[in-house]
């Protein structure tokens, strides 16, 4: 459904954008907009080439979201039996609740079909949110504004990130939240204060109600950041 030559055209346009960031004197806002636009084109290849959406897993989530829209309880497959049972303690309810809830709220607010929402939720939100978060992380890492735009552009190159922004699934939805939380951890490491710690604690507790993989990664990341910060402080004291 995609002409093979388009792959080479898109590859060329991606690297031309990188060269534009490096060597042009264009406004940084315009360059960042181009990165968002290029990211959107990259992540749109699945929704643009499929009448419905790619992957069977989305139908499982649409079934649950449809029940929520109708005010019905969520049916969770029994681990042992073959029938579906209502189980509020099932770990899947916690891991998927934010994703389901967001889709249901958006479907009601925007009056759009769940199929259309499943096709475009992550390609649109990833292209905007992930790009801006990568730019902000670059600034926290003491990169210049142009280097931070280039850092955001680099986020389009790993295939795992290319694929992640193309599927509207809970794990990728949770990843966006994790990147935001990771940015806040870096900001605290750079300019720590008590208020930040309290907010991060609340976010860490709240992340237990999202995709649980990122709950674990969040606390591990916080621990690593704190250890590295202590080592840097110790090194500076030794040098002085």
PDB file of C-alpha atoms in Angstrom, residues 19-134:
ATOM      1  CA  UNK A  19      20.843  19.148   8.069  1.00  0.00           C
ATOM      2  CA  UNK A  20      18.409  22.078   8.150  1.00  0.00           C
ATOM      3  CA  UNK A  21      18.523  22.076  11.955  1.00  0.00           C
ATOM      4  CA  UNK A  22      22.311  21.973  11.991  1.00  0.00           C
ATOM      5  CA  UNK A  23      23.163  24.500   9.311  1.00  0.00           C
ATOM      6  CA  UNK A  24      20.204  26.813   8.713  1.00  0.00           C
ATOM      7  CA  UNK A  25      19.428  30.086  10.489  1.00  0.00           C
ATOM      8  CA  UNK A  26      15.705  29.413  10.555  1.00  0.00           C
ATOM      9  CA  UNK A  27      13.681  30.207  13.651  1.00  0.00           C
ATOM     10  CA  UNK A  28      13.891  27.530  16.325  1.00  0.00           C
ATOM     11  CA  UNK A  29      10.092  27.522  16.608  1.00  0.00           C
ATOM     12  CA  UNK A  30       9.824  26.778  12.885  1.00  0.00           C
ATOM     13  CA  UNK A  31      12.438  24.027  13.120  1.00  0.00           C
ATOM     14  CA  UNK A  32      10.641  22.450  16.071  1.00  0.00           C
ATOM     15  CA  UNK A  33       7.372  22.627  14.119  1.00  0.00           C
ATOM     16  CA  UNK A  34       9.056  20.818  11.214  1.00  0.00           C
ATOM     17  CA  UNK A  35      10.218  18.080  13.600  1.00  0.00           C
ATOM     18  CA  UNK A  36       6.657  17.683  14.900  1.00  0.00           C
ATOM     19  CA  UNK A  37       5.315  17.554  11.332  1.00  0.00           C
ATOM     20  CA  UNK A  38       7.943  15.027  10.228  1.00  0.00           C
ATOM     21  CA  UNK A  39       7.222  12.913  13.293  1.00  0.00           C
ATOM     22  CA  UNK A  40       3.505  13.006  12.501  1.00  0.00           C
ATOM     23  CA  UNK A  41       4.145  11.823   8.941  1.00  0.00           C
ATOM     24  CA  UNK A  42       6.372   9.045  10.261  1.00  0.00           C
ATOM     25  CA  UNK A  43       3.788   7.753  12.715  1.00  0.00           C
ATOM     26  CA  UNK A  44       0.862   8.058  10.292  1.00  0.00           C
ATOM     27  CA  UNK A  45       1.912   5.235   8.006  1.00  0.00           C
ATOM     28  CA  UNK A  46      -0.286   2.694   9.824  1.00  0.00           C
ATOM     29  CA  UNK A  47      -3.516   4.698  10.149  1.00  0.00           C
ATOM     30  CA  UNK A  48      -3.172   5.983   6.569  1.00  0.00           C
ATOM     31  CA  UNK A  49      -2.718   2.497   5.093  1.00  0.00           C
ATOM     32  CA  UNK A  50      -5.410   0.657   7.075  1.00  0.00           C
ATOM     33  CA  UNK A  51      -9.142   1.250   6.755  1.00  0.00           C
ATOM     34  CA  UNK A  52      -9.670   0.444  10.422  1.00  0.00           C
ATOM     35  CA  UNK A  53      -6.419   0.210  12.381  1.00  0.00           C
ATOM     36  CA  UNK A  54      -3.426  -2.069  12.543  1.00  0.00           C
ATOM     37  CA  UNK A  55      -3.275  -4.922  15.084  1.00  0.00           C
ATOM     38  CA  UNK A  56      -5.887  -7.089  16.779  1.00  0.00           C
ATOM     39  CA  UNK A  57      -5.139  -5.894  20.310  1.00  0.00           C
ATOM     40  CA  UNK A  58      -6.946  -2.628  19.729  1.00  0.00           C
ATOM     41  CA  UNK A  59     -10.277  -4.423  19.370  1.00  0.00           C
ATOM     42  CA  UNK A  60      -9.948  -5.779  22.909  1.00  0.00           C
ATOM     43  CA  UNK A  61      -9.553  -2.256  24.255  1.00  0.00           C
ATOM     44  CA  UNK A  62     -12.401  -0.909  22.103  1.00  0.00           C
ATOM     45  CA  UNK A  63     -14.680  -3.615  23.529  1.00  0.00           C
ATOM     46  CA  UNK A  64     -13.916  -2.452  27.062  1.00  0.00           C
ATOM     47  CA  UNK A  65     -14.204   1.236  26.173  1.00  0.00           C
ATOM     48  CA  UNK A  66     -17.587   0.594  24.527  1.00  0.00           C
ATOM     49  CA  UNK A  67     -18.855  -0.957  27.756  1.00  0.00           C
ATOM     50  CA  UNK A  68     -17.563   2.025  29.729  1.00  0.00           C
ATOM     51  CA  UNK A  69     -19.316   4.441  27.352  1.00  0.00           C
ATOM     52  CA  UNK A  70     -22.564   2.566  27.989  1.00  0.00           C
ATOM     53  CA  UNK A  71     -22.035   2.673  31.750  1.00  0.00           C
ATOM     54  CA  UNK A  72     -21.405  -1.059  32.049  1.00  0.00           C
ATOM     55  CA  UNK A  73     -18.770  -2.798  34.160  1.00  0.00           C
ATOM     56  CA  UNK A  74     -15.510  -4.029  32.651  1.00  0.00           C
ATOM     57  CA  UNK A  75     -15.313  -7.718  31.846  1.00  0.00           C
ATOM     58  CA  UNK A  76     -11.915  -9.284  32.598  1.00  0.00           C
ATOM     59  CA  UNK A  77     -11.055 -12.789  31.290  1.00  0.00           C
ATOM     60  CA  UNK A  78     -10.710 -15.300  34.131  1.00  0.00           C
ATOM     61  CA  UNK A  79      -7.136 -16.645  34.345  1.00  0.00           C
ATOM     62  CA  UNK A  80      -8.375 -20.152  35.180  1.00  0.00           C
ATOM     63  CA  UNK A  81     -11.796 -20.522  33.622  1.00  0.00           C
ATOM     64  CA  UNK A  82     -12.958 -19.962  30.075  1.00  0.00           C
ATOM     65  CA  UNK A  83     -15.740 -17.490  30.883  1.00  0.00           C
ATOM     66  CA  UNK A  84     -15.396 -13.752  31.443  1.00  0.00           C
ATOM     67  CA  UNK A  85     -15.846 -12.579  35.010  1.00  0.00           C
ATOM     68  CA  UNK A  86     -15.891  -9.180  36.716  1.00  0.00           C
ATOM     69  CA  UNK A  87     -12.666  -8.833  38.687  1.00  0.00           C
ATOM     70  CA  UNK A  88     -11.723  -5.425  40.022  1.00  0.00           C
ATOM     71  CA  UNK A  89      -8.490  -6.817  41.465  1.00  0.00           C
ATOM     72  CA  UNK A  90      -7.165  -7.893  38.072  1.00  0.00           C
ATOM     73  CA  UNK A  91      -3.853  -6.145  37.386  1.00  0.00           C
ATOM     74  CA  UNK A  92      -4.950  -5.366  33.835  1.00  0.00           C
ATOM     75  CA  UNK A  93      -7.597  -2.973  35.148  1.00  0.00           C
ATOM     76  CA  UNK A  94      -4.893  -0.822  36.751  1.00  0.00           C
ATOM     77  CA  UNK A  95      -2.483  -1.040  33.825  1.00  0.00           C
ATOM     78  CA  UNK A  96      -5.097  -0.080  31.237  1.00  0.00           C
ATOM     79  CA  UNK A  97      -7.402   2.192  33.258  1.00  0.00           C
ATOM     80  CA  UNK A  98      -5.749   5.488  32.241  1.00  0.00           C
ATOM     81  CA  UNK A  99      -5.766   4.517  28.575  1.00  0.00           C
ATOM     82  CA  UNK A 100      -9.386   3.390  28.633  1.00  0.00           C
ATOM     83  CA  UNK A 101     -10.492   6.436  30.598  1.00  0.00           C
ATOM     84  CA  UNK A 102      -8.712   8.875  28.277  1.00  0.00           C
ATOM     85  CA  UNK A 103     -10.266   7.300  25.186  1.00  0.00           C
ATOM     86  CA  UNK A 104     -13.749   7.324  26.707  1.00  0.00           C
ATOM     87  CA  UNK A 105     -13.478  10.978  27.766  1.00  0.00           C
ATOM     88  CA  UNK A 106     -12.105  12.041  24.365  1.00  0.00           C
ATOM     89  CA  UNK A 107     -14.784  10.048  22.528  1.00  0.00           C
ATOM     90  CA  UNK A 108     -17.492  11.843  24.510  1.00  0.00           C
ATOM     91  CA  UNK A 109     -15.929  15.299  24.282  1.00  0.00           C
ATOM     92  CA  UNK A 110     -15.035  15.154  20.586  1.00  0.00           C
ATOM     93  CA  UNK A 111     -17.994  12.982  19.555  1.00  0.00           C
ATOM     94  CA  UNK A 112     -15.730  10.692  17.537  1.00  0.00           C
ATOM     95  CA  UNK A 113     -15.898   6.969  16.915  1.00  0.00           C
ATOM     96  CA  UNK A 114     -13.634   4.741  19.018  1.00  0.00           C
ATOM     97  CA  UNK A 115     -12.161   3.196  15.877  1.00  0.00           C
ATOM     98  CA  UNK A 116     -11.083   6.613  14.579  1.00  0.00           C
ATOM     99  CA  UNK A 117      -9.726   7.463  18.032  1.00  0.00           C
ATOM    100  CA  UNK A 118      -7.739   4.221  18.184  1.00  0.00           C
ATOM    101  CA  UNK A 119      -6.237   4.950  14.762  1.00  0.00           C
ATOM    102  CA  UNK A 120      -5.043   8.467  15.535  1.00  0.00           C
ATOM    103  CA  UNK A 121      -4.657   8.976  19.299  1.00  0.00           C
ATOM    104  CA  UNK A 122      -0.999   7.982  19.603  1.00  0.00           C
ATOM    105  CA  UNK A 123       0.226   9.154  16.161  1.00  0.00           C
ATOM    106  CA  UNK A 124      -1.059  12.671  16.936  1.00  0.00           C
ATOM    107  CA  UNK A 125      -0.242  12.901  20.649  1.00  0.00           C
ATOM    108  CA  UNK A 126       3.151  11.193  20.326  1.00  0.00           C
ATOM    109  CA  UNK A 127       4.272  13.491  17.510  1.00  0.00           C
ATOM    110  CA  UNK A 128       3.526  16.577  19.593  1.00  0.00           C
ATOM    111  CA  UNK A 129       4.147  15.496  23.188  1.00  0.00           C
ATOM    112  CA  UNK A 130       7.197  13.280  22.688  1.00  0.00           C
ATOM    113  CA  UNK A 131       8.913  15.854  20.461  1.00  0.00           C
ATOM    114  CA  UNK A 132       8.391  18.659  22.975  1.00  0.00           C
ATOM    115  CA  UNK A 133       9.509  16.455  25.883  1.00  0.00           C
ATOM    116  CA  UNK A 134      12.704  15.496  24.046  1.00  0.00           C
TER     117      UNK A 134
END
